[in-house]
Amino acid sequence: AQKVTQAQTEISVVEKEDVTLDCVYETRDTTYYLFWYKQPPSGELVFLIRRNSFDEQNEISGRYSWNFQKSTSSFNFTITASQVVDSAVYFCALSEGGKLIFGQGTELSVKP
Amino acid sequence: AAGVIQSPRHLIKEKRETATLKCYPIPRHDTVYWYQQGPGQDPQFLISFYEKMQSDKGSIPDRFSAQQFSDYHSELNMSSLELGDSALYFCASSLITGQETQYFGPGTRLLVL
């Protein structure tokens, strides 16, 4: 069965620190899609990135970067120079035939 | 850009009552998904529709039903509500099920008393 594990339940950092959120997945599919979503305190789910299994190129978007390693089934997310506005729950997800299977989420708290 | 619209945003019901949640997908998106997120939990897939036909079903109780209409909006009908149904219900939409990014609506927060 497909599974996503986010071992870090909560992370607390001070503003301007770098922080990495870990995501490990399990799948038997050869083609699959991985996602990161952000859920701020207001509750909505905000799409951050989508990566397909054939594209192992790392991606950087501003202060955000993602490291996809198929060999270790990991798709980690790094925030550089964190800000208070980054405080949220972050979910890693795997697409299984369309539906998303989410990890348990990592609650990130960035203190001023 | 237009986003997914959900209504109502908040809903309070008594046990054993019924509730109907509505979802209006992003224009031209042909697939709608429903998820349930309990307090402190990750979102759990309930059901999806592609071109108005049910495409997949997850852990959706028999008391719940859903459909997608000709204008692609979708409704989630919940009957005989239980306290445990209190949750945040998300609708998401995408183009071409299984291949494209799902964009989520703001959610409907349901409280069953």
Short mmCIF file of C-alpha atoms in Angstrom, two decimals:
data_model
loop_
_atom_site.label_atom_id
_atom_site.label_comp_id
_atom_site.label_asym_id
_atom_site.label_seq_id
_atom_site.Cartn_x
_atom_site.Cartn_y
_atom_site.Cartn_z
CA ALA A 1 0.00 0.00 0.00
CA GLN A 2 1.05 3.55 -0.62
CA LYS A 3 2.22 5.50 2.39
CA VAL A 4 3.71 8.86 3.25
CA THR A 5 5.64 9.45 6.45
CA GLN A 6 6.54 12.78 7.95
CA ALA A 7 8.46 11.82 11.04
CA GLN A 8 8.72 15.37 12.40
CA THR A 9 5.47 16.23 14.12
CA GLU A 10 6.52 19.68 15.28
CA ILE A 11 9.50 21.91 14.55
CA SER A 12 10.24 25.21 16.20
CA VAL A 13 12.84 27.62 14.86
CA VAL A 14 13.79 31.24 15.29
CA GLU A 15 13.29 33.62 12.41
CA LYS A 16 16.05 33.56 9.75
CA GLU A 17 17.04 29.99 10.56
CA ASP A 18 16.96 27.41 7.78
CA VAL A 19 14.68 24.43 8.32
CA THR A 20 14.18 21.15 6.48
CA LEU A 21 10.97 19.16 6.56
CA ASP A 22 11.38 15.47 5.85
CA CYS A 23 9.09 13.29 3.76
CA VAL A 24 9.51 9.59 3.01
CA TYR A 25 7.11 7.69 0.80
CA GLU A 26 6.30 4.12 -0.18
CA THR A 27 4.83 3.08 -3.49
CA ARG A 28 4.98 0.17 -5.93
CA ASP A 29 4.09 2.38 -8.87
CA THR A 30 6.84 3.31 -11.31
CA THR A 31 5.08 6.53 -12.24
CA TYR A 32 3.83 8.70 -9.44
CA TYR A 33 3.49 12.29 -8.32
CA LEU A 34 4.57 13.93 -5.09
CA PHE A 35 3.28 17.17 -3.65
CA TRP A 36 3.80 19.62 -0.82
CA TYR A 37 0.91 21.64 0.58
CA LYS A 38 0.92 24.36 3.23
CA GLN A 39 -1.92 24.74 5.72
CA PRO A 40 -1.68 28.06 7.59
CA PRO A 41 -3.70 28.68 10.77
CA SER A 42 -6.58 29.99 8.65
CA GLY A 43 -7.09 26.40 7.46
CA GLU A 44 -6.87 26.42 3.69
CA LEU A 45 -4.57 24.02 1.83
CA VAL A 46 -2.14 25.87 -0.41
CA PHE A 47 -0.33 24.03 -3.20
CA LEU A 48 3.44 24.52 -3.15
CA ILE A 49 5.00 22.03 -5.57
CA ARG A 50 4.34 18.94 -7.70
CA ARG A 51 7.07 16.56 -8.78
CA ASN A 52 6.74 13.49 -11.01
CA SER A 53 8.79 10.36 -10.48
CA PHE A 54 10.84 10.84 -13.65
CA ASP A 55 12.10 14.26 -12.68
CA GLU A 56 14.72 14.09 -9.97
CA GLN A 57 15.99 17.57 -10.57
CA ASN A 58 15.94 19.65 -7.42
CA GLU A 59 13.85 22.78 -7.51
CA ILE A 60 14.25 26.19 -5.95
CA SER A 61 11.56 28.83 -5.68
CA GLY A 62 12.65 31.87 -3.74
CA ARG A 63 13.34 30.77 -0.17
CA TYR A 64 11.85 27.31 -0.84
CA SER A 65 13.77 24.35 -2.23
CA TRP A 66 12.95 20.70 -2.68
CA ASN A 67 15.25 17.68 -2.78
CA PHE A 68 13.79 14.59 -4.46
CA GLN A 69 15.81 11.40 -4.09
CA LYS A 70 14.24 8.33 -5.64
CA SER A 71 16.96 6.05 -4.24
CA THR A 72 15.88 6.84 -0.69
CA SER A 73 12.19 7.51 -1.50
CA SER A 74 12.45 10.96 0.00
CA PHE A 75 11.10 14.34 -1.01
CA ASN A 76 12.40 16.89 1.50
CA PHE A 77 11.48 20.54 1.70
CA THR A 78 13.83 23.29 2.89
CA ILE A 79 12.91 26.82 3.85
CA THR A 80 15.86 29.19 3.86
CA ALA A 81 15.88 32.22 6.15
CA SER A 82 12.52 31.31 7.70
CA GLN A 83 9.97 34.00 8.47
CA VAL A 84 7.09 34.17 10.93
CA VAL A 85 4.66 33.92 8.00
CA ASP A 86 6.06 30.45 7.27
CA SER A 87 4.40 29.17 10.44
CA ALA A 88 1.94 26.52 9.29
CA VAL A 89 1.37 22.80 8.98
CA TYR A 90 3.10 21.37 5.93
CA PHE A 91 1.83 18.21 4.27
CA CYS A 92 3.67 15.97 1.89
CA ALA A 93 1.37 13.91 -0.37
CA LEU A 94 1.56 11.11 -2.90
CA SER A 95 -0.89 10.69 -5.76
CA GLU A 96 -2.43 7.22 -6.03
CA GLY A 97 -4.60 6.93 -9.12
CA GLY A 98 -5.71 10.50 -8.63
CA LYS A 99 -6.48 10.67 -4.95
CA LEU A 100 -3.89 12.15 -2.62
CA ILE A 101 -2.42 10.23 0.27
CA PHE A 102 -1.13 12.68 2.82
CA GLY A 103 1.54 12.37 5.45
CA GLN A 104 0.69 13.24 9.02
CA GLY A 105 1.95 16.78 8.57
CA THR A 106 4.72 18.78 10.22
CA GLU A 107 3.74 21.80 12.25
CA LEU A 108 6.34 24.49 11.78
CA SER A 109 6.51 27.34 14.26
CA VAL A 110 8.78 30.26 13.41
CA LYS A 111 9.36 32.59 16.33
CA PRO A 112 10.47 36.20 15.95
CA ALA B 1 -7.19 33.54 -11.06
CA ALA B 2 -10.41 31.83 -10.11
CA GLY B 3 -10.19 29.34 -7.27
CA VAL B 4 -12.31 26.52 -5.95
CA ILE B 5 -15.41 27.81 -4.18
CA GLN B 6 -17.04 25.98 -1.30
CA SER B 7 -20.22 26.81 0.52
CA PRO B 8 -21.10 27.18 3.22
CA ARG B 9 -17.83 28.00 4.96
CA HIS B 10 -19.20 27.10 8.37
CA LEU B 11 -22.07 24.83 9.33
CA ILE B 12 -23.49 23.82 12.69
CA LYS B 13 -25.87 20.86 12.85
CA GLU B 14 -27.45 18.66 15.48
CA LYS B 15 -26.95 14.92 15.65
CA ARG B 16 -29.11 12.97 13.20
CA GLU B 17 -29.61 16.01 10.97
CA THR B 18 -28.58 16.25 7.34
CA ALA B 19 -26.10 18.59 5.66
CA THR B 20 -25.27 19.47 2.08
CA LEU B 21 -21.89 20.88 1.13
CA LYS B 22 -21.33 22.49 -2.24
CA CYS B 23 -18.22 22.81 -4.37
CA TYR B 24 -17.62 24.86 -7.50
CA PRO B 25 -14.39 23.79 -9.24
CA ILE B 26 -11.95 26.00 -11.07
CA PRO B 27 -13.36 26.74 -14.55
CA ARG B 28 -12.48 24.02 -17.11
CA HIS B 29 -11.39 21.56 -14.42
CA ASP B 30 -13.08 18.23 -15.04
CA THR B 31 -12.30 16.37 -11.82
CA VAL B 32 -13.54 17.03 -8.31
CA TYR B 33 -12.32 15.41 -5.09
CA TRP B 34 -13.71 15.51 -1.55
CA TYR B 35 -11.54 15.15 1.55
CA GLN B 36 -12.31 15.10 5.26
CA GLN B 37 -9.85 16.49 7.80
CA GLY B 38 -10.50 15.77 11.46
CA PRO B 39 -8.91 17.93 14.18
CA GLY B 40 -5.15 17.47 14.17
CA GLN B 41 -5.37 14.94 11.36
CA ASP B 42 -4.26 14.83 7.75
CA PRO B 43 -6.92 15.08 5.03
CA GLN B 44 -8.54 11.77 4.12
CA PHE B 45 -9.91 11.10 0.65
CA LEU B 46 -13.66 10.49 0.46
CA ILE B 47 -14.72 10.39 -3.17
CA SER B 48 -13.94 11.81 -6.61
CA PHE B 49 -15.72 12.51 -9.86
CA TYR B 50 -14.42 12.79 -13.41
CA GLU B 51 -16.70 14.19 -16.07
CA LYS B 52 -19.71 13.75 -13.78
CA MET B 53 -19.02 10.06 -13.14
CA GLN B 54 -17.70 8.70 -9.85
CA SER B 55 -14.06 7.85 -10.48
CA ASP B 56 -12.84 6.65 -7.08
CA LYS B 57 -14.15 6.04 -3.60
CA GLY B 58 -12.31 6.15 -0.32
CA SER B 59 -13.36 5.86 3.28
CA ILE B 60 -16.72 7.52 2.79
CA PRO B 61 -19.49 6.39 5.18
CA ASP B 62 -22.64 4.95 3.64
CA ARG B 63 -24.51 7.87 5.22
CA PHE B 64 -22.70 10.17 2.80
CA SER B 65 -23.36 10.52 -0.89
CA ALA B 66 -22.08 12.85 -3.54
CA GLN B 67 -22.58 13.76 -7.14
CA GLN B 68 -21.22 16.02 -9.82
CA PHE B 69 -23.66 18.00 -11.93
CA SER B 70 -23.67 19.01 -15.59
CA ASP B 71 -22.05 22.35 -14.74
CA TYR B 72 -19.29 20.39 -12.92
CA HIS B 73 -20.18 21.62 -9.48
CA SER B 74 -20.40 18.91 -6.86
CA GLU B 75 -22.43 18.35 -3.71
CA LEU B 76 -21.65 16.18 -0.72
CA ASN B 77 -24.77 15.05 1.10
CA MET B 78 -24.40 13.87 4.68
CA SER B 79 -27.27 12.26 6.56
CA SER B 80 -27.80 11.02 10.12
CA LEU B 81 -24.93 13.21 11.27
CA GLU B 82 -22.81 11.97 14.14
CA LEU B 83 -20.52 13.85 16.50
CA GLY B 84 -17.55 12.24 14.77
CA ASP B 85 -18.49 13.89 11.49
CA SER B 86 -17.30 17.21 12.88
CA ALA B 87 -14.40 18.10 10.62
CA LEU B 88 -13.09 20.34 7.88
CA TYR B 89 -14.35 19.20 4.49
CA PHE B 90 -12.29 20.13 1.48
CA CYS B 91 -13.15 20.05 -2.14
CA ALA B 92 -10.36 20.06 -4.70
CA SER B 93 -10.38 20.23 -8.46
CA SER B 94 -7.95 19.33 -11.20
CA LEU B 95 -7.63 18.76 -14.90
CA ILE B 96 -7.35 15.11 -15.95
CA THR B 97 -7.65 12.93 -12.92
CA GLY B 98 -4.44 11.45 -11.60
CA GLN B 99 -2.06 13.57 -13.56
CA GLU B 100 -2.51 17.15 -12.62
CA THR B 101 -2.28 19.21 -9.47
CA GLN B 102 -5.28 19.33 -7.17
CA TYR B 103 -6.22 22.82 -6.05
CA PHE B 104 -8.16 23.01 -2.84
CA GLY B 105 -11.05 25.18 -1.82
CA PRO B 106 -11.11 26.98 1.54
CA GLY B 107 -13.04 24.16 3.16
CA THR B 108 -16.33 23.86 5.01
CA ARG B 109 -16.02 23.57 8.75
CA LEU B 110 -18.80 21.32 10.02
CA LEU B 111 -19.64 21.12 13.70
CA VAL B 112 -22.12 18.50 14.86
CA LEU B 113 -23.59 19.08 18.31
#
